[in-house]
Tab-separated table of C-alpha atoms in Angstrom:
chain	number	residue	atom	x	y	z
A	1352	UNK	CA	-236.578	163.520	160.852
A	1353	UNK	CA	-237.722	166.915	161.583
A	1354	UNK	CA	-235.638	169.822	162.091
A	1355	UNK	CA	-236.714	172.919	164.421
A	1356	UNK	CA	-235.166	175.990	165.321
A	1357	UNK	CA	-235.970	175.452	168.848
A	1358	UNK	CA	-237.061	172.433	170.688
A	1359	UNK	CA	-238.817	173.348	174.407
A	1360	UNK	CA	-239.122	170.350	176.660
A	1361	UNK	CA	-241.541	171.330	179.066
A	1362	UNK	CA	-244.951	172.884	179.368
A	1363	UNK	CA	-244.939	175.314	182.274
A	1364	UNK	CA	-244.329	178.952	182.965
A	1365	UNK	CA	-240.839	179.075	181.746
A	1366	UNK	CA	-241.748	176.916	178.519
A	1367	UNK	CA	-244.784	179.043	177.583
A	1368	UNK	CA	-242.866	182.583	177.973
A	1369	UNK	CA	-240.080	181.041	176.232
A	1370	UNK	CA	-242.091	180.237	173.230
A	1371	UNK	CA	-244.036	183.348	173.467
A	1372	UNK	CA	-241.281	185.614	173.898
A	1373	UNK	CA	-239.301	183.639	170.782
A	1374	UNK	CA	-242.334	184.278	168.471
A	1375	UNK	CA	-242.389	187.925	169.077
A	1376	UNK	CA	-238.734	188.290	168.805
A	1377	UNK	CA	-238.908	186.384	165.232
A	1378	UNK	CA	-242.319	187.693	164.107
A	1379	UNK	CA	-243.581	183.919	164.401
A	1380	UNK	CA	-240.924	182.766	162.054
A	1381	UNK	CA	-239.063	180.292	164.500
A	1382	UNK	CA	-240.003	176.743	164.108
A	1383	UNK	CA	-240.653	175.632	167.727
A	1384	UNK	CA	-241.602	172.398	168.684
A	1385	UNK	CA	-242.938	172.163	172.486
A	1386	UNK	CA	-242.730	168.790	174.285
A	1387	UNK	CA	-244.881	168.375	177.173
A	1388	UNK	CA	-245.031	165.032	179.263
A	1389	UNK	CA	-247.312	166.473	181.756
A	1390	UNK	CA	-250.800	168.789	182.097
A	1391	UNK	CA	-250.040	172.220	180.152
A	1392	UNK	CA	-249.112	174.885	182.688
A	1393	UNK	CA	-246.791	173.044	184.584
A	1394	UNK	CA	-246.687	173.340	188.555
A	1395	UNK	CA	-248.144	176.645	189.046
A	1396	UNK	CA	-251.488	176.584	187.536
A	1397	UNK	CA	-252.091	172.610	187.934
A	1398	UNK	CA	-251.143	172.073	191.831
A	1399	UNK	CA	-248.931	175.081	192.710
A	1400	UNK	CA	-249.811	178.879	192.826
A	1401	UNK	CA	-253.709	178.458	191.626
A	1402	UNK	CA	-255.026	175.698	193.646
A	1403	UNK	CA	-253.283	176.857	196.999
A	1404	UNK	CA	-254.439	180.549	196.760
A	1405	UNK	CA	-258.026	179.440	195.627
A	1406	UNK	CA	-257.922	177.325	198.981
A	1407	UNK	CA	-256.267	180.046	200.899
A	1408	UNK	CA	-259.149	182.700	200.034
A	1409	UNK	CA	-261.919	180.135	200.788
A	1410	UNK	CA	-260.349	179.239	204.240
A	1411	UNK	CA	-259.974	183.192	204.748
A	1412	UNK	CA	-263.509	183.698	203.842
A	1413	UNK	CA	-264.709	180.694	206.279
A	1414	UNK	CA	-262.435	181.777	209.307
A	1415	UNK	CA	-263.619	185.695	208.951
A	1416	UNK	CA	-267.248	184.495	208.980
A	1417	UNK	CA	-266.285	182.915	212.508
A	1418	UNK	CA	-264.169	185.380	213.932
A	1419	UNK	CA	-265.658	188.757	215.585
A	1420	UNK	CA	-263.382	191.452	214.666
A	1421	UNK	CA	-265.248	194.940	215.584
A	1422	UNK	CA	-267.604	195.328	218.640
A	1423	UNK	CA	-271.042	195.410	217.006
A	1424	UNK	CA	-270.191	193.552	214.335
A	1425	UNK	CA	-271.029	189.618	214.792
A	1426	UNK	CA	-269.953	187.142	212.228
A	1427	UNK	CA	-272.636	184.967	210.885
A	1428	UNK	CA	-270.509	181.924	210.300
A	1429	UNK	CA	-270.484	180.230	207.135
A	1430	UNK	CA	-271.207	176.594	206.580
A	1431	UNK	CA	-268.536	174.524	204.841
A	1432	UNK	CA	-268.985	171.537	202.201
A	1433	UNK	CA	-265.222	170.873	201.977
A	1434	UNK	CA	-265.733	168.283	198.926
A	1435	UNK	CA	-267.785	170.733	197.382
A	1436	UNK	CA	-265.365	173.400	197.986
A	1437	UNK	CA	-262.418	171.245	196.406
A	1438	UNK	CA	-264.701	170.085	193.552
A	1439	UNK	CA	-265.093	173.879	192.593
A	1440	UNK	CA	-260.964	174.334	192.955
A	1441	UNK	CA	-260.383	171.820	190.249
A	1442	UNK	CA	-262.822	173.359	188.206
A	1443	UNK	CA	-261.119	176.548	188.384
A	1444	UNK	CA	-257.643	175.119	187.627
A	1445	UNK	CA	-259.415	173.548	184.528
A	1446	UNK	CA	-260.476	176.859	183.539
A	1447	UNK	CA	-257.140	178.726	184.180
A	1448	UNK	CA	-255.244	175.943	182.508
A	1449	UNK	CA	-257.447	176.440	179.279
A	1450	UNK	CA	-257.204	180.224	179.566
A	1451	UNK	CA	-253.571	180.723	180.307
A	1452	UNK	CA	-251.796	177.961	178.169
A	1453	UNK	CA	-253.943	175.883	175.992
A	1454	UNK	CA	-256.011	178.309	174.315
A	1455	UNK	CA	-252.886	180.683	174.203
A	1456	UNK	CA	-250.816	178.462	171.658
A	1457	UNK	CA	-253.792	178.832	169.416
A	1458	UNK	CA	-252.465	182.321	168.671
A	1459	UNK	CA	-248.800	181.013	167.798
A	1460	UNK	CA	-248.928	178.920	164.281
A	1461	UNK	CA	-245.068	178.462	164.457
A	1462	UNK	CA	-245.131	176.801	167.934
A	1463	UNK	CA	-246.096	172.926	167.671
A	1464	UNK	CA	-246.981	170.833	170.873
A	1465	UNK	CA	-246.118	167.102	171.103
A	1466	UNK	CA	-247.318	165.371	174.488
A	1467	UNK	CA	-245.154	162.976	175.771
A	1468	UNK	CA	-241.593	162.541	177.604
A	1469	UNK	CA	-238.254	163.985	175.603
A	1470	UNK	CA	-235.109	162.571	175.988
A	1471	UNK	CA	-232.017	163.656	174.520
A	1472	UNK	CA	-229.856	161.019	172.243
A	1473	UNK	CA	-227.383	163.707	171.425
A	1474	UNK	CA	-226.452	167.153	172.172
A	1475	UNK	CA	-228.663	168.304	168.716
A	1476	UNK	CA	-231.410	165.473	168.654
A	1477	UNK	CA	-234.352	164.407	171.069
A	1478	UNK	CA	-236.390	161.293	171.185
A	1479	UNK	CA	-240.019	161.594	172.301
A	1480	UNK	CA	-241.997	158.291	173.724
A	1481	UNK	CA	-244.354	158.839	171.165
A	1482	UNK	CA	-241.683	157.618	168.523
A	1483	UNK	CA	-240.945	160.592	167.108
A	1484	UNK	CA	-236.931	162.018	166.903
A	1485	UNK	CA	-236.368	165.213	166.009
A	1486	UNK	CA	-233.392	167.448	165.665
A	1487	UNK	CA	-232.798	171.033	166.977
A	1488	UNK	CA	-230.561	174.080	166.399
A	1489	UNK	CA	-231.167	175.264	169.886
A	1490	UNK	CA	-233.056	173.773	173.009
A	1491	UNK	CA	-234.443	174.896	176.132
A	1492	UNK	CA	-235.089	172.601	179.094
A	1493	UNK	CA	-238.100	173.632	181.306
A	1494	UNK	CA	-238.943	170.619	183.098
A	1495	UNK	CA	-239.687	171.939	186.399
A	1496	UNK	CA	-239.799	169.973	189.707
A	1497	UNK	CA	-241.554	167.697	191.728
A	1498	UNK	CA	-242.155	167.105	195.869
A	1499	UNK	CA	-239.025	165.477	197.152
A	1500	UNK	CA	-240.227	162.690	199.395
A	1501	UNK	CA	-237.925	161.711	202.626
A	1502	UNK	CA	-236.806	158.561	203.518
A	1503	UNK	CA	-238.957	157.599	206.898
A	1504	UNK	CA	-239.605	153.951	207.413
A	1505	UNK	CA	-243.059	153.232	207.161
A	1506	UNK	CA	-244.109	156.094	204.752
A	1507	UNK	CA	-244.547	153.521	202.069
A	1508	UNK	CA	-247.419	151.842	204.215
A	1509	UNK	CA	-249.495	154.740	204.649
A	1510	UNK	CA	-251.349	156.871	202.270
A	1511	UNK	CA	-249.612	160.221	202.460
A	1512	UNK	CA	-250.164	163.362	200.422
A	1513	UNK	CA	-247.902	165.890	198.883
A	1514	UNK	CA	-248.219	169.444	197.905
A	1515	UNK	CA	-248.889	167.989	194.296
A	1516	UNK	CA	-251.476	165.407	195.329
A	1517	UNK	CA	-253.511	167.119	197.789
A	1518	UNK	CA	-255.942	169.007	195.442
A	1519	UNK	CA	-257.604	165.339	195.039
A	1520	UNK	CA	-258.572	165.145	198.640
A	1521	UNK	CA	-262.406	165.489	199.190
A	1522	UNK	CA	-263.145	164.745	202.999
A	1523	UNK	CA	-261.557	167.295	205.441
A	1524	UNK	CA	-259.296	165.168	208.151
A	1525	UNK	CA	-260.087	165.808	211.691
A	1526	UNK	CA	-256.241	165.592	212.355
A	1527	UNK	CA	-253.564	166.577	209.723
A	1528	UNK	CA	-250.065	166.072	210.031
A	1529	UNK	CA	-247.688	168.291	208.167
A	1530	UNK	CA	-244.163	167.612	207.796
A	1531	UNK	CA	-242.072	170.603	206.614
A	1532	UNK	CA	-242.457	174.369	207.653
A	1533	UNK	CA	-241.594	175.698	204.465
A	1534	UNK	CA	-243.642	178.339	202.631
A	1535	UNK	CA	-246.130	175.798	200.478
A	1536	UNK	CA	-246.623	173.898	203.606
A	1537	UNK	CA	-247.796	176.652	206.063
A	1538	UNK	CA	-249.890	178.003	203.200
A	1539	UNK	CA	-251.868	174.832	202.982
A	1540	UNK	CA	-251.472	174.158	206.764
A	1541	UNK	CA	-253.053	177.261	207.822
A	1542	UNK	CA	-255.822	176.851	205.339
A	1543	UNK	CA	-256.732	173.290	206.758
A	1544	UNK	CA	-256.287	174.576	210.201
A	1545	UNK	CA	-259.051	177.571	209.330
A	1546	UNK	CA	-261.201	175.082	207.721
A	1547	UNK	CA	-261.460	172.925	210.941
A	1548	UNK	CA	-258.733	170.404	210.595
A	1549	UNK	CA	-256.269	170.121	213.829
A	1550	UNK	CA	-252.919	170.730	212.137
A	1551	UNK	CA	-249.620	169.691	213.795
A	1552	UNK	CA	-246.419	170.924	212.028
A	1553	UNK	CA	-243.554	169.344	212.459
A	1554	UNK	CA	-240.091	170.938	211.302
A	1555	UNK	CA	-236.785	169.621	211.564
A	1556	UNK	CA	-234.972	172.971	211.999
A	1557	UNK	CA	-235.468	175.476	214.828
A	1558	UNK	CA	-238.091	177.839	213.296
A	1559	UNK	CA	-240.549	177.647	210.629
A	1560	UNK	CA	-239.272	179.837	207.465
A	1561	UNK	CA	-235.722	178.841	208.498
A	1562	UNK	CA	-234.227	181.255	205.380
A	1563	UNK	CA	-236.648	184.082	206.304
A	1564	UNK	CA	-235.558	186.839	209.260
A	1565	UNK	CA	-236.091	185.346	212.244
A	1566	UNK	CA	-238.547	188.091	213.296
A	1567	UNK	CA	-240.758	187.145	210.573
A	1568	UNK	CA	-240.320	183.596	211.529
A	1569	UNK	CA	-241.185	184.004	215.270
A	1570	UNK	CA	-244.229	186.554	214.433
A	1571	UNK	CA	-245.609	184.179	212.039
A	1572	UNK	CA	-245.263	181.065	213.999
A	1573	UNK	CA	-247.328	183.068	217.137
A	1574	UNK	CA	-249.759	183.945	214.908
A	1575	UNK	CA	-250.326	180.621	213.580
A	1576	UNK	CA	-250.224	179.180	217.126
A	1577	UNK	CA	-252.867	181.549	218.351
A	1578	UNK	CA	-254.989	180.098	215.637
A	1579	UNK	CA	-254.620	176.553	217.021
A	1580	UNK	CA	-251.940	175.341	215.044
A	1581	UNK	CA	-249.449	172.745	216.972
A	1582	UNK	CA	-246.088	173.744	215.870
A	1583	UNK	CA	-243.226	171.670	216.905
A	1584	UNK	CA	-239.758	172.642	215.805
A	1585	UNK	CA	-236.269	170.678	216.278
A	1586	UNK	CA	-238.653	167.870	215.725
A	1587	UNK	CA	-238.296	164.872	213.245
A	1588	UNK	CA	-240.382	161.884	212.212
A	1589	UNK	CA	-238.606	158.856	212.638
A	1590	UNK	CA	-241.167	156.429	211.657
A	1591	UNK	CA	-244.840	156.163	210.223
A	1592	UNK	CA	-247.416	153.410	211.149
A	1593	UNK	CA	-251.096	152.698	210.464
A	1594	UNK	CA	-253.618	151.520	213.250
A	1595	UNK	CA	-257.081	150.853	211.815
A	1596	UNK	CA	-258.422	153.980	210.129
A	1597	UNK	CA	-255.581	156.337	211.778
A	1598	UNK	CA	-251.722	156.823	210.998
A	1599	UNK	CA	-249.074	157.176	213.552
A	1600	UNK	CA	-245.716	159.086	213.495
A	1601	UNK	CA	-243.237	158.766	216.139
A	1602	UNK	CA	-241.811	161.945	216.621
A	1603	UNK	CA	-238.100	162.763	218.299
A	1604	UNK	CA	-238.035	166.088	219.894
A	1605	UNK	CA	-235.624	167.693	222.509
A	1606	UNK	CA	-238.344	166.729	225.281
A	1607	UNK	CA	-238.191	163.212	224.185
A	1608	UNK	CA	-240.070	161.063	222.031
A	1609	UNK	CA	-243.879	161.262	221.134
A	1610	UNK	CA	-246.305	159.491	219.356
A	1611	UNK	CA	-248.955	161.666	217.125
A	1612	UNK	CA	-252.128	160.026	215.614
A	1613	UNK	CA	-253.480	161.746	212.272
A	1614	UNK	CA	-256.154	161.080	209.599
A	1615	UNK	CA	-253.994	162.585	207.067
A	1616	UNK	CA	-250.362	163.443	206.633
A	1617	UNK	CA	-248.956	166.370	204.090
A	1618	UNK	CA	-245.338	165.791	203.161
A	1619	UNK	CA	-244.146	169.292	202.396
A	1620	UNK	CA	-240.094	168.774	202.615
A	1621	UNK	CA	-238.966	170.655	199.370
A	1622	UNK	CA	-238.776	169.546	195.669
A	1623	UNK	CA	-236.489	167.762	193.235
A	1624	UNK	CA	-235.639	168.741	189.764
A	1625	UNK	CA	-237.238	166.427	186.861
A	1626	UNK	CA	-233.945	165.981	184.945
A	1627	UNK	CA	-233.721	162.499	185.490
A	1628	UNK	CA	-234.649	160.030	182.705
A	1629	UNK	CA	-233.945	162.820	180.216
A	1630	UNK	CA	-230.560	161.677	178.579
A	1631	UNK	CA	-228.753	164.550	180.204
A	1632	UNK	CA	-225.440	162.463	180.186
A	1633	UNK	CA	-226.120	162.480	176.312
A	1634	UNK	CA	-226.293	166.034	175.942
A	1635	UNK	CA	-223.181	167.485	177.902
A	1636	UNK	CA	-225.496	169.464	179.905
A	1637	UNK	CA	-224.018	169.458	183.596
A	1638	UNK	CA	-226.005	169.357	186.956
A	1639	UNK	CA	-225.107	169.837	190.465
A	1640	UNK	CA	-225.105	167.352	193.045
A	1641	UNK	CA	-228.897	167.404	193.771
A	1642	UNK	CA	-229.404	167.065	189.879
A	1643	UNK	CA	-230.269	171.052	189.143
A	1644	UNK	CA	-229.290	172.193	185.808
A	1645	UNK	CA	-226.307	174.521	186.141
A	1646	UNK	CA	-226.416	177.774	184.135
A	1647	UNK	CA	-224.875	181.147	183.732
A	1648	UNK	CA	-226.482	184.507	183.688
A	1649	UNK	CA	-227.817	183.942	179.975
A	1650	UNK	CA	-229.612	180.563	181.110
A	1651	UNK	CA	-227.038	178.675	179.072
A	1652	UNK	CA	-225.965	175.298	180.023
A	1653	UNK	CA	-222.465	173.491	179.995
A	1654	UNK	CA	-223.773	172.740	176.250
A	1655	UNK	CA	-223.430	175.677	173.934
A	1656	UNK	CA	-226.815	175.368	172.201
A	1657	UNK	CA	-228.926	174.134	175.280
A	1658	UNK	CA	-230.234	176.521	177.675
A	1659	UNK	CA	-232.516	175.777	180.892
A	1660	UNK	CA	-234.811	177.733	182.549
A	1661	UNK	CA	-237.439	177.429	185.494
A	1662	UNK	CA	-237.377	175.129	188.631
A	1663	UNK	CA	-235.096	172.646	187.019
A	1664	UNK	CA	-232.051	174.706	187.107
A	1665	UNK	CA	-229.794	175.691	190.510
A	1666	UNK	CA	-230.945	179.000	191.802
A	1667	UNK	CA	-232.026	180.588	195.021
A	1668	UNK	CA	-235.742	180.708	194.582
A	1669	UNK	CA	-238.596	178.617	193.046
A	1670	UNK	CA	-241.560	181.003	191.626
A	1671	UNK	CA	-243.610	181.193	188.792
A	1672	UNK	CA	-242.736	184.712	188.077
A	1673	UNK	CA	-238.973	184.050	188.211
A	1674	UNK	CA	-239.396	180.583	185.840
A	1675	UNK	CA	-241.161	183.067	183.240
A	1676	UNK	CA	-238.497	185.718	183.270
A	1677	UNK	CA	-235.836	182.969	182.923
A	1678	UNK	CA	-237.649	181.694	180.032
A	1679	UNK	CA	-237.542	185.146	178.542
A	1680	UNK	CA	-234.006	185.749	179.154
A	1681	UNK	CA	-233.135	182.244	177.605
A	1682	UNK	CA	-234.624	182.735	174.289
A	1683	UNK	CA	-233.624	186.199	174.379
A	1684	UNK	CA	-230.050	185.206	174.176
A	1685	UNK	CA	-231.016	182.183	171.767
A	1686	UNK	CA	-232.226	184.717	169.230
A	1687	UNK	CA	-229.538	187.451	170.111
A	1688	UNK	CA	-226.838	186.131	172.002
A	1689	UNK	CA	-225.581	188.450	174.783
A	1690	UNK	CA	-229.096	190.379	174.648
A	1691	UNK	CA	-230.259	189.757	178.297
A	1692	UNK	CA	-229.146	188.236	181.592
A	1693	UNK	CA	-230.974	187.504	184.915
A	1694	UNK	CA	-230.619	189.233	187.941
A	1695	UNK	CA	-231.698	187.601	191.273
A	1696	UNK	CA	-230.744	190.501	193.253
A	1697	UNK	CA	-234.246	192.200	193.437
A	1698	UNK	CA	-236.631	189.132	193.263
A	1699	UNK	CA	-239.910	189.818	195.398
A	1700	UNK	CA	-240.998	186.496	197.497
A	1701	UNK	CA	-244.318	185.730	199.085
A	1702	UNK	CA	-245.768	183.326	201.368
A	1703	UNK	CA	-249.540	183.390	201.451
A	1704	UNK	CA	-250.462	182.940	204.576
A	1705	UNK	CA	-252.417	185.106	206.616
A	1706	UNK	CA	-251.077	187.603	207.630
A	1707	UNK	CA	-248.775	187.439	204.273
A	1708	UNK	CA	-245.081	187.133	204.393
A	1709	UNK	CA	-243.086	189.022	202.117
A	1710	UNK	CA	-239.332	189.538	201.371
A	1711	UNK	CA	-236.769	191.123	198.591
A	1712	UNK	CA	-233.276	191.427	198.726
A	1713	UNK	CA	-230.575	190.795	201.382
A	1714	UNK	CA	-231.201	189.556	204.870
A	1715	UNK	CA	-229.502	191.017	207.954
A	1716	UNK	CA	-227.140	188.151	208.271
A	1717	UNK	CA	-225.798	188.656	204.491
A	1718	UNK	CA	-225.225	192.663	205.233
A	1719	UNK	CA	-223.543	192.093	208.216
A	1720	UNK	CA	-221.335	189.266	206.656
A	1721	UNK	CA	-220.908	192.003	203.642
A	1722	UNK	CA	-220.082	194.976	205.554
A	1723	UNK	CA	-219.485	194.198	209.170
A	1724	UNK	CA	-222.421	196.136	210.251
A	1725	UNK	CA	-226.253	196.752	209.052
A	1726	UNK	CA	-228.107	199.746	209.741
A	1727	UNK	CA	-231.514	197.738	210.471
A	1728	UNK	CA	-234.944	199.176	211.268
A	1729	UNK	CA	-238.040	197.390	212.355
A	1730	UNK	CA	-241.255	198.537	213.125
A	1731	UNK	CA	-244.442	196.409	214.757
A	1732	UNK	CA	-247.746	196.957	212.797
A	1733	UNK	CA	-249.001	198.149	216.239
A	1734	UNK	CA	-247.541	201.559	215.039
A	1735	UNK	CA	-249.579	201.609	211.832
A	1736	UNK	CA	-252.808	203.105	212.107
A	1737	UNK	CA	-254.240	200.592	209.129
A	1738	UNK	CA	-253.312	197.603	211.126
A	1739	UNK	CA	-254.660	198.895	214.337
A	1740	UNK	CA	-258.221	199.709	212.850
A	1741	UNK	CA	-258.401	196.143	211.155
A	1742	UNK	CA	-256.362	193.865	213.470
A	1743	UNK	CA	-253.778	193.441	211.334
A	1744	UNK	CA	-250.552	191.894	213.082
A	1745	UNK	CA	-247.064	191.688	212.060
A	1746	UNK	CA	-243.918	193.974	211.642
A	1747	UNK	CA	-241.776	195.444	208.866
A	1748	UNK	CA	-238.007	195.366	208.769
A	1749	UNK	CA	-235.616	197.227	206.293
A	1750	UNK	CA	-231.844	196.246	206.077
A	1751	UNK	CA	-229.878	199.070	205.107
A	1752	UNK	CA	-226.458	199.626	204.056
A	1753	UNK	CA	-224.437	200.985	206.827
A	1754	UNK	CA	-222.212	203.033	204.573
A	1755	UNK	CA	-224.345	205.063	202.231
A	1756	UNK	CA	-227.904	204.321	203.476
A	1757	UNK	CA	-229.192	202.120	200.318
A	1758	UNK	CA	-231.726	199.700	201.254
A	1759	UNK	CA	-230.749	196.451	200.419
A	1760	UNK	CA	-233.462	194.192	201.878
A	1761	UNK	CA	-237.336	194.489	203.084
A	1762	UNK	CA	-238.932	191.781	205.213
A	1763	UNK	CA	-242.434	191.894	206.121
A	1764	UNK	CA	-245.083	190.196	207.879
A	1765	UNK	CA	-248.470	191.957	207.211
A	1766	UNK	CA	-252.036	191.586	205.537
A	1767	UNK	CA	-251.402	192.690	202.122
A	1768	UNK	CA	-247.884	192.266	202.276
A	1769	UNK	CA	-248.093	190.740	198.453
A	1770	UNK	CA	-249.556	193.912	197.146
A	1771	UNK	CA	-246.665	196.412	198.376
A	1772	UNK	CA	-243.674	194.516	198.403
A	1773	UNK	CA	-242.779	195.426	194.793
A	1774	UNK	CA	-242.445	199.024	195.961
A	1775	UNK	CA	-239.779	197.680	197.981
A	1776	UNK	CA	-238.195	195.636	195.166
A	1777	UNK	CA	-238.174	198.755	193.261
A	1778	UNK	CA	-236.244	200.681	195.854
A	1779	UNK	CA	-233.436	198.298	195.854
A	1780	UNK	CA	-233.210	197.754	192.164
A	1781	UNK	CA	-232.828	201.433	191.603
A	1782	UNK	CA	-230.291	201.749	194.675
A	1783	UNK	CA	-232.913	203.980	196.586
A	1784	UNK	CA	-232.285	205.210	200.082
A	1785	UNK	CA	-233.763	205.266	203.414
A	1786	UNK	CA	-234.104	209.069	203.104
A	1787	UNK	CA	-235.969	207.963	199.516
A	1788	UNK	CA	-238.481	206.078	201.288
A	1789	UNK	CA	-239.278	208.813	203.698
A	1790	UNK	CA	-239.728	211.270	201.069
A	1791	UNK	CA	-242.027	209.385	199.391
A	1792	UNK	CA	-245.694	210.213	200.126
A	1793	UNK	CA	-247.570	207.346	201.257
A	1794	UNK	CA	-251.219	207.064	201.129
A	1795	UNK	CA	-252.744	207.121	204.597
A	1796	UNK	CA	-254.201	204.818	206.098
A	1797	UNK	CA	-252.611	201.560	204.214
A	1798	UNK	CA	-250.510	198.814	205.386
A	1799	UNK	CA	-247.617	200.179	202.940
A	1800	UNK	CA	-247.071	203.019	205.368
A	1801	UNK	CA	-245.220	200.405	207.645
A	1802	UNK	CA	-242.115	200.774	205.188
A	1803	UNK	CA	-242.239	204.727	206.164
């Protein structure tokens, strides 16, 4: 039985950042085995960040080519070959997987890769479905997550897409039913709408992006509706059926029961951890009631020599950049115990719709609960010169500590919000105040001026 200093189960952002950091900290002397059951790169490069942003940018270009913005400038209107677009998207994903993941391992001779599913046989051993069994001093679980499929009668009788499988689509549906009003569903849904599919969104809660500030949700909802998306909130799909080439969904709303026909349905109702079928019960690693692994601030699990990182752990956000940081924190503590800790207080989140939604820190509700009041400020982009020039719509909201003026949260819906939300994260991370924002000279004209 081969023995390794570190065994990493997984092949995504958390796994790769961990392998690289561990190698750097030990000058490539630590023996590392990576066990990966899926495509290298995990969710982000294969079915998440990369293909979704590619589709979003393509849809934005197509939409802009048909939408007049300035008097005297007439859009020519680009043609669309959806099948060719999706083929180019898949090629781009293949290139990125090679450049950012597969090729990287060539530079780390101390890292060995085995393709296959790994399963714990004890707190110190792992069996791989290839037949290998290995022993480890320390292990890192970074197995990621997969789409959670709701239990809706009739769903098994129709062909449906998830946020993992929609990238195989080659024909643009005339009518798309989107189940779920979260970030990824909205990104793909708007792209499909802009490319020419009529999208109907069904969300069981009272608004899209239910965890965001209400101003953010309502503003984005209005913009998406103006582009033609049909948004149904407080609505639930209770049954699916197929009639010829079309699918049907029975939907219950406050106005009663409705039937909607569709060519394609996208299920975007959250994700579940890939922690089943890996023998966690034999490793002494504890999980919560949804199967997510419990970790402390050093990323250590309930089993002293086993750590976990990425979307398989219990945490507030699922982000590629966050998973990468968790992988770094985990192996930093594996190499030198107590040397690093995770801080989720200033993690920026972006929804890549157009306009983009960006958020970092606490919400108004959280601040009111903590301090009894919130010194909140909201500015419409109507008051920002750059937005007035370009037709940008949205707002920026600052959540301020009512006692000392410190910035505790920043929430934005704006074009290019992803490009300046990190500024807000720095204000929060380093305890800066409202006056610090005002005293910081901002470039004019920019969308970032909304913060000032």
